[in-house]
Amino acid sequence: SPVLFIAGQSREEFQSYLDDVSDGGRACPRPGGASFYTALNLSGVKSPHANLPGDHRQDLRFLANQDGPLVILIGLWLSPEQLPRIAVGGMQREIEALHDSLRDLKRPVLLRVGYEFDGPHNRYPPDAFIEAWRRIALVMRRTPDIQLVWHSFAMLPTFANYPVTAWYPGDDLVDWIGVSYFQVGAEGYHEAPNRDALVAIAREKKKPLLVAEASPIRYTPRQKTLAGKAYWDYWHGPFLDFIRRTPELRAAAYIQVDWDSQAQHRPLDWGDCRLDRDAHVLEHWRNAARESFWLRPSDTLYEQVRAMANSPGE
């Protein structure tokens, strides 16, 4: 089944993928989707927004005005303090305003509510998360083109070591299962990936799977020395293999960024993850991006993405 390719995760990074990787579609196809981040204050929805001065911007209008069809993958940030308020019916006006903005895009939107819900960095109590999700989802369900993505950090340990299913809000309010793909194996900051568990959930529940965030972060001193084929074999090769061998997987989002150039991320020391910064990586990525398993942006793109949520990977 064809896989939608999504580039992100800001205005500048989407443009960089267009210019520096796909060369306007000449070197490899343009992305069929773009990533965008917001919160219940609707940052970036009406005008460009950077989390810190000088950083790359979230700019929904820029994405909506792109030539050709473009599905938009949206990360809705929620603070742990907001969850109990939303759960008892608070912030309803903000939720309604977000719904209206997404409805007005008139295209499929993949909405990641409280993305990486199981990540220790988010500190989401499962019960409050589920209640908040249900409140948000019931509003979003007014518009069929707003597809709801349950997006796991897909790393161990989870927050407070809960099983990932502790956060699951119910089949009726989930359209996609999402995972992050940063650390490939055991070598890195985290104990281990938890992707296989999420693939199994997608398979069992017959939901399409989405790689909602992916970037070849180099965590360790050894990884930071990698270049050329060794760099490709460490991250890009395994990432593409995961896509090819996982029939449930219907969309994948890559983050085309130099993390160290962003004030928000510089302290993390994640490095430059732009595909065009390594000649070997760029050549092999372009070759892979031309393979037939990707969904080509075309007049039927929206119909195909609408069908994915209703008839996941067989």
PDB file of C-alpha atoms in Angstrom:
ATOM      1  CA  SER A   1       0.000   0.000   0.000  1.00  0.00           C
ATOM      2  CA  PRO A   2       1.341   3.457  -0.869  1.00  0.00           C
ATOM      3  CA  VAL A   3       2.966   5.606   1.830  1.00  0.00           C
ATOM      4  CA  LEU A   4       2.420   9.365   2.149  1.00  0.00           C
ATOM      5  CA  PHE A   5       5.676  11.329   2.602  1.00  0.00           C
ATOM      6  CA  ILE A   6       5.513  14.369   4.881  1.00  0.00           C
ATOM      7  CA  ALA A   7       8.274  16.991   5.316  1.00  0.00           C
ATOM      8  CA  GLY A   8       8.704  19.299   8.286  1.00  0.00           C
ATOM      9  CA  GLN A   9       8.624  20.463  10.827  1.00  0.00           C
ATOM     10  CA  SER A  10       8.516  24.235  10.237  1.00  0.00           C
ATOM     11  CA  ARG A  11       8.025  26.660   7.365  1.00  0.00           C
ATOM     12  CA  GLU A  12      11.785  26.932   6.776  1.00  0.00           C
ATOM     13  CA  GLU A  13      12.373  23.187   7.018  1.00  0.00           C
ATOM     14  CA  PHE A  14       9.572  22.326   4.589  1.00  0.00           C
ATOM     15  CA  GLN A  15      11.021  24.864   2.148  1.00  0.00           C
ATOM     16  CA  SER A  16      14.483  23.359   2.610  1.00  0.00           C
ATOM     17  CA  TYR A  17      13.168  19.911   1.695  1.00  0.00           C
ATOM     18  CA  LEU A  18      11.509  21.361  -1.414  1.00  0.00           C
ATOM     19  CA  ASP A  19      14.623  23.275  -2.496  1.00  0.00           C
ATOM     20  CA  ASP A  20      17.612  21.296  -1.222  1.00  0.00           C
ATOM     21  CA  VAL A  21      16.349  17.706  -1.345  1.00  0.00           C
ATOM     22  CA  SER A  22      13.615  17.430  -3.989  1.00  0.00           C
ATOM     23  CA  ASP A  23      14.844  20.413  -6.055  1.00  0.00           C
ATOM     24  CA  GLY A  24      11.248  21.417  -6.723  1.00  0.00           C
ATOM     25  CA  GLY A  25      10.354  17.861  -7.700  1.00  0.00           C
ATOM     26  CA  ARG A  26      13.192  17.486 -10.214  1.00  0.00           C
ATOM     27  CA  ALA A  27      15.546  15.360  -8.080  1.00  0.00           C
ATOM     28  CA  CYS A  28      12.762  13.408  -6.355  1.00  0.00           C
ATOM     29  CA  PRO A  29       9.031  13.930  -5.807  1.00  0.00           C
ATOM     30  CA  ARG A  30       7.683  16.805  -3.748  1.00  0.00           C
ATOM     31  CA  PRO A  31       6.234  15.855  -0.353  1.00  0.00           C
ATOM     32  CA  GLY A  32       2.533  15.085  -0.228  1.00  0.00           C
ATOM     33  CA  GLY A  33       2.321  16.424   3.304  1.00  0.00           C
ATOM     34  CA  ALA A  34       3.814  19.008   5.654  1.00  0.00           C
ATOM     35  CA  SER A  35       4.171  19.149   9.445  1.00  0.00           C
ATOM     36  CA  PHE A  36       2.827  21.984  11.589  1.00  0.00           C
ATOM     37  CA  TYR A  37       2.734  22.557  15.350  1.00  0.00           C
ATOM     38  CA  THR A  38       0.311  24.576  17.434  1.00  0.00           C
ATOM     39  CA  ALA A  39      -1.315  24.764  20.864  1.00  0.00           C
ATOM     40  CA  LEU A  40      -4.736  25.764  22.161  1.00  0.00           C
ATOM     41  CA  ASN A  41      -3.678  29.420  21.848  1.00  0.00           C
ATOM     42  CA  LEU A  42      -3.621  28.719  18.059  1.00  0.00           C
ATOM     43  CA  SER A  43       0.012  29.820  17.717  1.00  0.00           C
ATOM     44  CA  GLY A  44       1.076  29.843  14.055  1.00  0.00           C
ATOM     45  CA  VAL A  45      -2.479  29.488  12.744  1.00  0.00           C
ATOM     46  CA  LYS A  46      -3.194  33.080  11.701  1.00  0.00           C
ATOM     47  CA  SER A  47       0.375  34.448  11.626  1.00  0.00           C
ATOM     48  CA  PRO A  48       3.899  32.958  11.774  1.00  0.00           C
ATOM     49  CA  HIS A  49       5.120  31.926  15.230  1.00  0.00           C
ATOM     50  CA  ALA A  50       8.575  30.964  16.538  1.00  0.00           C
ATOM     51  CA  ASN A  51       8.957  29.450  20.004  1.00  0.00           C
ATOM     52  CA  LEU A  52      12.128  31.470  20.566  1.00  0.00           C
ATOM     53  CA  PRO A  53      13.304  34.618  18.731  1.00  0.00           C
ATOM     54  CA  GLY A  54      15.133  33.779  15.510  1.00  0.00           C
ATOM     55  CA  ASP A  55      14.023  30.142  15.433  1.00  0.00           C
ATOM     56  CA  HIS A  56      12.144  28.563  12.542  1.00  0.00           C
ATOM     57  CA  ARG A  57       8.479  29.458  12.305  1.00  0.00           C
ATOM     58  CA  GLN A  58       5.200  27.605  12.438  1.00  0.00           C
ATOM     59  CA  ASP A  59       3.087  29.101   9.643  1.00  0.00           C
ATOM     60  CA  LEU A  60      -0.149  27.361   8.687  1.00  0.00           C
ATOM     61  CA  ARG A  61      -1.096  29.907   6.023  1.00  0.00           C
ATOM     62  CA  PHE A  62       2.240  29.378   4.258  1.00  0.00           C
ATOM     63  CA  LEU A  63       1.522  25.642   4.051  1.00  0.00           C
ATOM     64  CA  ALA A  64      -2.122  26.087   3.027  1.00  0.00           C
ATOM     65  CA  ASN A  65      -1.019  28.340   0.149  1.00  0.00           C
ATOM     66  CA  GLN A  66       1.491  25.876  -1.354  1.00  0.00           C
ATOM     67  CA  ASP A  67       1.023  24.837  -4.979  1.00  0.00           C
ATOM     68  CA  GLY A  68      -0.559  21.441  -5.483  1.00  0.00           C
ATOM     69  CA  PRO A  69      -2.238  19.190  -2.928  1.00  0.00           C
ATOM     70  CA  LEU A  70      -0.695  19.091   0.554  1.00  0.00           C
ATOM     71  CA  VAL A  71      -1.974  17.099   3.525  1.00  0.00           C
ATOM     72  CA  ILE A  72      -1.159  18.790   6.847  1.00  0.00           C
ATOM     73  CA  LEU A  73       0.098  16.829   9.861  1.00  0.00           C
ATOM     74  CA  ILE A  74      -0.566  18.846  13.008  1.00  0.00           C
ATOM     75  CA  GLY A  75       1.001  18.442  16.427  1.00  0.00           C
ATOM     76  CA  LEU A  76      -1.317  19.866  19.097  1.00  0.00           C
ATOM     77  CA  TRP A  77       0.812  20.568  22.161  1.00  0.00           C
ATOM     78  CA  LEU A  78      -0.936  20.157  25.501  1.00  0.00           C
ATOM     79  CA  SER A  79       0.614  20.905  28.882  1.00  0.00           C
ATOM     80  CA  PRO A  80       0.014  18.422  31.711  1.00  0.00           C
ATOM     81  CA  GLU A  81      -1.691  21.277  33.593  1.00  0.00           C
ATOM     82  CA  GLN A  82      -4.229  21.733  30.772  1.00  0.00           C
ATOM     83  CA  LEU A  83      -5.400  18.107  30.770  1.00  0.00           C
ATOM     84  CA  PRO A  84      -7.567  18.201  33.928  1.00  0.00           C
ATOM     85  CA  ARG A  85      -9.074  21.541  32.838  1.00  0.00           C
ATOM     86  CA  ILE A  86     -10.023  20.170  29.424  1.00  0.00           C
ATOM     87  CA  ALA A  87     -11.270  16.935  31.011  1.00  0.00           C
ATOM     88  CA  VAL A  88     -13.981  18.795  32.957  1.00  0.00           C
ATOM     89  CA  GLY A  89     -15.072  20.923  29.992  1.00  0.00           C
ATOM     90  CA  GLY A  90     -12.636  23.829  30.167  1.00  0.00           C
ATOM     91  CA  MET A  91     -10.929  25.496  27.179  1.00  0.00           C
ATOM     92  CA  GLN A  92     -13.939  24.598  25.026  1.00  0.00           C
ATOM     93  CA  ARG A  93     -13.804  27.924  23.175  1.00  0.00           C
ATOM     94  CA  GLU A  94     -10.157  27.303  22.188  1.00  0.00           C
ATOM     95  CA  ILE A  95     -10.953  23.756  21.055  1.00  0.00           C
ATOM     96  CA  GLU A  96     -13.843  25.040  18.924  1.00  0.00           C
ATOM     97  CA  ALA A  97     -11.627  27.723  17.367  1.00  0.00           C
ATOM     98  CA  LEU A  98      -8.982  25.141  16.486  1.00  0.00           C
ATOM     99  CA  HIS A  99     -11.645  22.924  14.916  1.00  0.00           C
ATOM    100  CA  ASP A 100     -12.925  25.796  12.786  1.00  0.00           C
ATOM    101  CA  SER A 101      -9.413  26.660  11.555  1.00  0.00           C
ATOM    102  CA  LEU A 102      -8.735  23.045  10.571  1.00  0.00           C
ATOM    103  CA  ARG A 103     -12.156  22.617   8.938  1.00  0.00           C
ATOM    104  CA  ASP A 104     -11.480  25.691   6.810  1.00  0.00           C
ATOM    105  CA  LEU A 105      -8.339  24.079   5.316  1.00  0.00           C
ATOM    106  CA  LYS A 106     -10.740  21.901   3.254  1.00  0.00           C
ATOM    107  CA  ARG A 107      -8.355  18.954   3.034  1.00  0.00           C
ATOM    108  CA  PRO A 108      -7.344  15.935   5.128  1.00  0.00           C
ATOM    109  CA  VAL A 109      -5.616  17.001   8.340  1.00  0.00           C
ATOM    110  CA  LEU A 110      -3.871  14.483  10.607  1.00  0.00           C
ATOM    111  CA  LEU A 111      -4.215  15.864  14.148  1.00  0.00           C
ATOM    112  CA  ARG A 112      -1.833  14.518  16.810  1.00  0.00           C
ATOM    113  CA  VAL A 113      -3.577  15.424  20.059  1.00  0.00           C
ATOM    114  CA  GLY A 114      -1.054  15.625  22.915  1.00  0.00           C
ATOM    115  CA  TYR A 115       1.699  14.097  20.772  1.00  0.00           C
ATOM    116  CA  GLU A 116       4.214  11.723  22.400  1.00  0.00           C
ATOM    117  CA  PHE A 117       1.640  11.227  25.156  1.00  0.00           C
ATOM    118  CA  ASP A 118       3.699   8.482  26.848  1.00  0.00           C
ATOM    119  CA  GLY A 119       7.001  10.391  26.849  1.00  0.00           C
ATOM    120  CA  PRO A 120       8.494  11.067  30.305  1.00  0.00           C
ATOM    121  CA  HIS A 121       9.074  14.665  29.141  1.00  0.00           C
ATOM    122  CA  ASN A 122       5.300  15.230  28.865  1.00  0.00           C
ATOM    123  CA  ARG A 123       4.224  13.870  32.291  1.00  0.00           C
ATOM    124  CA  TYR A 124       0.664  13.072  31.156  1.00  0.00           C
ATOM    125  CA  PRO A 125      -1.425  11.120  33.713  1.00  0.00           C
ATOM    126  CA  PRO A 126      -3.243   8.534  31.552  1.00  0.00           C
ATOM    127  CA  ASP A 127      -6.748   9.107  32.969  1.00  0.00           C
ATOM    128  CA  ALA A 128      -6.623  12.888  32.493  1.00  0.00           C
ATOM    129  CA  PHE A 129      -5.153  12.432  29.005  1.00  0.00           C
ATOM    130  CA  ILE A 130      -7.982  10.109  27.953  1.00  0.00           C
ATOM    131  CA  GLU A 131     -10.681  12.440  29.280  1.00  0.00           C
ATOM    132  CA  ALA A 132      -9.093  15.476  27.583  1.00  0.00           C
ATOM    133  CA  TRP A 133      -8.696  13.498  24.342  1.00  0.00           C
ATOM    134  CA  ARG A 134     -12.388  12.574  24.360  1.00  0.00           C
ATOM    135  CA  ARG A 135     -13.435  16.205  24.861  1.00  0.00           C
ATOM    136  CA  ILE A 136     -11.226  17.373  21.986  1.00  0.00           C
ATOM    137  CA  ALA A 137     -12.128  14.443  19.734  1.00  0.00           C
ATOM    138  CA  LEU A 138     -15.871  14.961  20.063  1.00  0.00           C
ATOM    139  CA  VAL A 139     -15.473  18.476  18.652  1.00  0.00           C
ATOM    140  CA  MET A 140     -13.107  17.378  15.861  1.00  0.00           C
ATOM    141  CA  ARG A 141     -15.521  14.595  14.838  1.00  0.00           C
ATOM    142  CA  ARG A 142     -17.828  17.262  13.349  1.00  0.00           C
ATOM    143  CA  THR A 143     -15.446  17.372  10.360  1.00  0.00           C
ATOM    144  CA  PRO A 144     -14.568  14.016   8.753  1.00  0.00           C
ATOM    145  CA  ASP A 145     -11.370  15.452   7.214  1.00  0.00           C
ATOM    146  CA  ILE A 146      -9.883  15.956  10.698  1.00  0.00           C
ATOM    147  CA  GLN A 147      -8.296  12.557  11.348  1.00  0.00           C
ATOM    148  CA  LEU A 148      -7.154  11.846  14.918  1.00  0.00           C
ATOM    149  CA  VAL A 149      -3.632  10.488  15.489  1.00  0.00           C
ATOM    150  CA  TRP A 150      -2.733   8.727  18.760  1.00  0.00           C
ATOM    151  CA  HIS A 151       1.009   9.430  18.677  1.00  0.00           C
ATOM    152  CA  SER A 152       3.337   7.497  20.980  1.00  0.00           C
ATOM    153  CA  PHE A 153       6.920   8.507  21.792  1.00  0.00           C
ATOM    154  CA  ALA A 154       7.598   4.797  21.102  1.00  0.00           C
ATOM    155  CA  MET A 155      10.564   4.685  23.483  1.00  0.00           C
ATOM    156  CA  LEU A 156      11.200   2.977  26.803  1.00  0.00           C
ATOM    157  CA  PRO A 157      10.802   3.782  29.564  1.00  0.00           C
ATOM    158  CA  THR A 158       7.366   5.379  29.272  1.00  0.00           C
ATOM    159  CA  PHE A 159       6.201   8.033  31.753  1.00  0.00           C
ATOM    160  CA  ALA A 160       5.943   6.343  35.195  1.00  0.00           C
ATOM    161  CA  ASN A 161       6.385   2.995  33.385  1.00  0.00           C
ATOM    162  CA  TYR A 162       2.720   2.762  32.411  1.00  0.00           C
ATOM    163  CA  PRO A 163       1.981   0.374  29.529  1.00  0.00           C
ATOM    164  CA  VAL A 164       1.367   2.422  26.396  1.00  0.00           C
ATOM    165  CA  THR A 165      -2.227   1.176  26.207  1.00  0.00           C
ATOM    166  CA  ALA A 166      -2.990   2.979  29.508  1.00  0.00           C
ATOM    167  CA  TRP A 167      -3.342   6.170  27.433  1.00  0.00           C
ATOM    168  CA  TYR A 168      -5.596   4.675  24.734  1.00  0.00           C
ATOM    169  CA  PRO A 169      -8.870   6.623  24.430  1.00  0.00           C
ATOM    170  CA  GLY A 170     -10.869   4.053  22.443  1.00  0.00           C
ATOM    171  CA  ASP A 171     -11.150   2.800  18.874  1.00  0.00           C
ATOM    172  CA  ASP A 172     -14.041   5.129  18.039  1.00  0.00           C
ATOM    173  CA  LEU A 173     -11.916   8.234  18.680  1.00  0.00           C
ATOM    174  CA  VAL A 174      -8.646   7.159  17.023  1.00  0.00           C
ATOM    175  CA  ASP A 175      -8.026   7.063  13.262  1.00  0.00           C
ATOM    176  CA  TRP A 176      -4.233   6.569  13.141  1.00  0.00           C
ATOM    177  CA  ILE A 177      -1.557   5.086  15.391  1.00  0.00           C
ATOM    178  CA  GLY A 178       1.561   7.295  15.402  1.00  0.00           C
ATOM    179  CA  VAL A 179       5.164   6.659  16.445  1.00  0.00           C
ATOM    180  CA  SER A 180       8.311   8.745  16.705  1.00  0.00           C
ATOM    181  CA  TYR A 181      11.492   7.390  15.079  1.00  0.00           C
ATOM    182  CA  PHE A 182      14.681   8.909  16.496  1.00  0.00           C
ATOM    183  CA  GLN A 183      16.772   6.333  18.348  1.00  0.00           C
ATOM    184  CA  VAL A 184      17.180   3.265  16.135  1.00  0.00           C
ATOM    185  CA  GLY A 185      18.244   0.631  18.689  1.00  0.00           C
ATOM    186  CA  ALA A 186      19.736   0.384  22.173  1.00  0.00           C
ATOM    187  CA  GLU A 187      22.533   2.912  21.522  1.00  0.00           C
ATOM    188  CA  GLY A 188      21.383   6.375  22.608  1.00  0.00           C
ATOM    189  CA  TYR A 189      19.779   8.311  25.449  1.00  0.00           C
ATOM    190  CA  HIS A 190      16.859   5.928  25.970  1.00  0.00           C
ATOM    191  CA  GLU A 191      16.623   2.349  27.175  1.00  0.00           C
ATOM    192  CA  ALA A 192      15.195   0.995  23.908  1.00  0.00           C
ATOM    193  CA  PRO A 193      12.630   1.712  21.192  1.00  0.00           C
ATOM    194  CA  ASN A 194       9.046   0.563  21.769  1.00  0.00           C
ATOM    195  CA  ARG A 195       8.003   0.678  18.094  1.00  0.00           C
ATOM    196  CA  ASP A 196       7.184  -3.018  17.746  1.00  0.00           C
ATOM    197  CA  ALA A 197       4.509  -2.735  20.438  1.00  0.00           C
ATOM    198  CA  LEU A 198       2.855   0.109  18.521  1.00  0.00           C
ATOM    199  CA  VAL A 199       3.001  -1.775  15.212  1.00  0.00           C
ATOM    200  CA  ALA A 200       1.268  -4.675  16.962  1.00  0.00           C
ATOM    201  CA  ILE A 201      -1.451  -2.337  18.285  1.00  0.00           C
ATOM    202  CA  ALA A 202      -2.022  -0.885  14.798  1.00  0.00           C
ATOM    203  CA  ARG A 203      -2.241  -4.397  13.358  1.00  0.00           C
ATOM    204  CA  GLU A 204      -4.613  -5.647  16.060  1.00  0.00           C
ATOM    205  CA  LYS A 205      -6.903  -2.611  15.832  1.00  0.00           C
ATOM    206  CA  LYS A 206      -6.671  -2.397  12.031  1.00  0.00           C
ATOM    207  CA  LYS A 207      -5.563   1.244  12.170  1.00  0.00           C
ATOM    208  CA  PRO A 208      -3.061   2.785   9.734  1.00  0.00           C
ATOM    209  CA  LEU A 209       0.383   3.527  11.211  1.00  0.00           C
ATOM    210  CA  LEU A 210       2.174   6.866  10.853  1.00  0.00           C
ATOM    211  CA  VAL A 211       5.782   7.799  11.609  1.00  0.00           C
ATOM    212  CA  ALA A 212       4.806  11.201  12.986  1.00  0.00           C
ATOM    213  CA  GLU A 213       8.346  12.482  13.655  1.00  0.00           C
ATOM    214  CA  ALA A 214      11.670  11.146  12.399  1.00  0.00           C
ATOM    215  CA  SER A 215      15.186  12.558  12.449  1.00  0.00           C
ATOM    216  CA  PRO A 216      18.667  10.946  12.406  1.00  0.00           C
ATOM    217  CA  ILE A 217      19.744  12.312  15.772  1.00  0.00           C
ATOM    218  CA  ARG A 218      23.275  11.299  16.743  1.00  0.00           C
ATOM    219  CA  TYR A 219      23.257  10.828  20.511  1.00  0.00           C
ATOM    220  CA  THR A 220      26.627   9.256  21.317  1.00  0.00           C
ATOM    221  CA  PRO A 221      30.248  10.259  20.578  1.00  0.00           C
ATOM    222  CA  ARG A 222      30.482   7.293  18.165  1.00  0.00           C
ATOM    223  CA  GLN A 223      27.339   8.320  16.318  1.00  0.00           C
ATOM    224  CA  LYS A 224      28.573  11.914  16.020  1.00  0.00           C
ATOM    225  CA  THR A 225      31.590  10.738  13.990  1.00  0.00           C
ATOM    226  CA  LEU A 226      29.448   8.957  11.384  1.00  0.00           C
ATOM    227  CA  ALA A 227      29.441  10.181   7.783  1.00  0.00           C
ATOM    228  CA  GLY A 228      28.617   8.856   4.328  1.00  0.00           C
ATOM    229  CA  LYS A 229      27.726   5.166   4.142  1.00  0.00           C
ATOM    230  CA  ALA A 230      28.248   4.623   7.884  1.00  0.00           C
ATOM    231  CA  TYR A 231      25.791   7.422   8.677  1.00  0.00           C
ATOM    232  CA  TRP A 232      23.275   6.021   6.174  1.00  0.00           C
ATOM    233  CA  ASP A 233      23.650   2.503   7.590  1.00  0.00           C
ATOM    234  CA  TYR A 234      23.171   3.777  11.161  1.00  0.00           C
ATOM    235  CA  TRP A 235      19.869   5.574  10.578  1.00  0.00           C
ATOM    236  CA  HIS A 236      18.457   6.203   7.090  1.00  0.00           C
ATOM    237  CA  GLY A 237      18.746   2.606   5.879  1.00  0.00           C
ATOM    238  CA  PRO A 238      17.024   1.100   8.946  1.00  0.00           C
ATOM    239  CA  PHE A 239      14.349   3.825   8.829  1.00  0.00           C
ATOM    240  CA  LEU A 240      13.472   3.030   5.205  1.00  0.00           C
ATOM    241  CA  ASP A 241      13.602  -0.708   5.943  1.00  0.00           C
ATOM    242  CA  PHE A 242      11.072  -0.161   8.749  1.00  0.00           C
ATOM    243  CA  ILE A 243       8.756   1.578   6.278  1.00  0.00           C
ATOM    244  CA  ARG A 244       9.165  -1.106   3.607  1.00  0.00           C
ATOM    245  CA  ARG A 245       8.602  -4.078   5.914  1.00  0.00           C
ATOM    246  CA  THR A 246       5.615  -2.663   7.849  1.00  0.00           C
ATOM    247  CA  PRO A 247       2.439  -3.041   5.767  1.00  0.00           C
ATOM    248  CA  GLU A 248       0.385  -1.103   8.340  1.00  0.00           C
ATOM    249  CA  LEU A 249       2.562   1.971   7.742  1.00  0.00           C
ATOM    250  CA  ARG A 250       0.818   4.485   5.471  1.00  0.00           C
ATOM    251  CA  ALA A 251       2.603   7.804   6.164  1.00  0.00           C
ATOM    252  CA  ALA A 252       6.011   9.007   7.354  1.00  0.00           C
ATOM    253  CA  ALA A 253       7.185  12.481   8.389  1.00  0.00           C
ATOM    254  CA  TYR A 254      10.833  13.556   8.239  1.00  0.00           C
ATOM    255  CA  ILE A 255      12.284  16.568  10.087  1.00  0.00           C
ATOM    256  CA  GLN A 256      14.699  18.406   7.766  1.00  0.00           C
ATOM    257  CA  VAL A 257      16.550  20.478  10.382  1.00  0.00           C
ATOM    258  CA  ASP A 258      19.892  21.458  11.837  1.00  0.00           C
ATOM    259  CA  TRP A 259      18.794  21.098  15.466  1.00  0.00           C
ATOM    260  CA  ASP A 260      21.861  23.007  16.671  1.00  0.00           C
ATOM    261  CA  SER A 261      20.769  26.106  14.717  1.00  0.00           C
ATOM    262  CA  GLN A 262      17.606  26.402  16.832  1.00  0.00           C
ATOM    263  CA  ALA A 263      17.798  28.110  20.221  1.00  0.00           C
ATOM    264  CA  GLN A 264      15.004  25.863  21.491  1.00  0.00           C
ATOM    265  CA  HIS A 265      16.961  22.688  20.682  1.00  0.00           C
ATOM    266  CA  ARG A 266      20.632  23.742  20.790  1.00  0.00           C
ATOM    267  CA  PRO A 267      21.157  22.579  24.404  1.00  0.00           C
ATOM    268  CA  LEU A 268      20.199  19.025  23.362  1.00  0.00           C
ATOM    269  CA  ASP A 269      23.257  18.678  21.063  1.00  0.00           C
ATOM    270  CA  TRP A 270      21.336  16.648  18.474  1.00  0.00           C
ATOM    271  CA  GLY A 271      23.317  17.853  15.461  1.00  0.00           C
ATOM    272  CA  ASP A 272      22.515  18.692  11.845  1.00  0.00           C
ATOM    273  CA  CYS A 273      19.934  16.261  10.437  1.00  0.00           C
ATOM    274  CA  ARG A 274      19.401  17.852   7.030  1.00  0.00           C
ATOM    275  CA  LEU A 275      19.492  15.269   4.255  1.00  0.00           C
ATOM    276  CA  ASP A 276      21.480  17.537   1.921  1.00  0.00           C
ATOM    277  CA  ARG A 277      24.440  17.939   4.336  1.00  0.00           C
ATOM    278  CA  ASP A 278      25.958  14.568   3.390  1.00  0.00           C
ATOM    279  CA  ALA A 279      26.420  13.754  -0.306  1.00  0.00           C
ATOM    280  CA  HIS A 280      26.057   9.985   0.164  1.00  0.00           C
ATOM    281  CA  VAL A 281      22.897  10.402   2.221  1.00  0.00           C
ATOM    282  CA  LEU A 282      21.385  12.862  -0.264  1.00  0.00           C
ATOM    283  CA  GLU A 283      22.019  10.631  -3.287  1.00  0.00           C
ATOM    284  CA  HIS A 284      20.621   7.523  -1.622  1.00  0.00           C
ATOM    285  CA  TRP A 285      17.657   9.375  -0.135  1.00  0.00           C
ATOM    286  CA  ARG A 286      16.698  10.773  -3.538  1.00  0.00           C
ATOM    287  CA  ASN A 287      16.897   7.274  -5.002  1.00  0.00           C
ATOM    288  CA  ALA A 288      14.686   5.905  -2.218  1.00  0.00           C
ATOM    289  CA  ALA A 289      12.217   8.801  -2.579  1.00  0.00           C
ATOM    290  CA  ARG A 290      11.674   7.834  -6.235  1.00  0.00           C
ATOM    291  CA  GLU A 291      10.654   4.269  -5.327  1.00  0.00           C
ATOM    292  CA  SER A 292       7.137   3.200  -6.214  1.00  0.00           C
ATOM    293  CA  PHE A 293       5.873   2.589  -2.663  1.00  0.00           C
ATOM    294  CA  TRP A 294       5.507   6.341  -2.010  1.00  0.00           C
ATOM    295  CA  LEU A 295       2.204   8.053  -2.685  1.00  0.00           C
ATOM    296  CA  ARG A 296       2.768  10.589  -5.460  1.00  0.00           C
ATOM    297  CA  PRO A 297       1.172  14.022  -4.953  1.00  0.00           C
ATOM    298  CA  SER A 298      -1.646  14.143  -7.524  1.00  0.00           C
ATOM    299  CA  ASP A 299      -5.253  15.212  -7.972  1.00  0.00           C
ATOM    300  CA  THR A 300      -6.349  12.043  -6.160  1.00  0.00           C
ATOM    301  CA  LEU A 301      -4.066  12.538  -3.117  1.00  0.00           C
ATOM    302  CA  TYR A 302      -6.820  13.706  -0.767  1.00  0.00           C
ATOM    303  CA  GLU A 303      -9.151  10.851  -1.720  1.00  0.00           C
ATOM    304  CA  GLN A 304      -6.343   8.348  -1.125  1.00  0.00           C
ATOM    305  CA  VAL A 305      -5.515   9.787   2.306  1.00  0.00           C
ATOM    306  CA  ARG A 306      -9.204   9.863   3.264  1.00  0.00           C
ATOM    307  CA  ALA A 307      -9.396   6.182   2.353  1.00  0.00           C
ATOM    308  CA  MET A 308      -6.358   5.306   4.506  1.00  0.00           C
ATOM    309  CA  ALA A 309      -8.132   6.152   7.762  1.00  0.00           C
ATOM    310  CA  ASN A 310     -11.087   4.002   6.718  1.00  0.00           C
ATOM    311  CA  SER A 311      -9.236   1.056   5.169  1.00  0.00           C
ATOM    312  CA  PRO A 312      -5.788   0.710   6.766  1.00  0.00           C
ATOM    313  CA  GLY A 313      -2.857  -1.328   5.476  1.00  0.00           C
ATOM    314  CA  GLU A 314      -3.823  -4.887   4.633  1.00  0.00           C
TER     315      GLU A 314
END
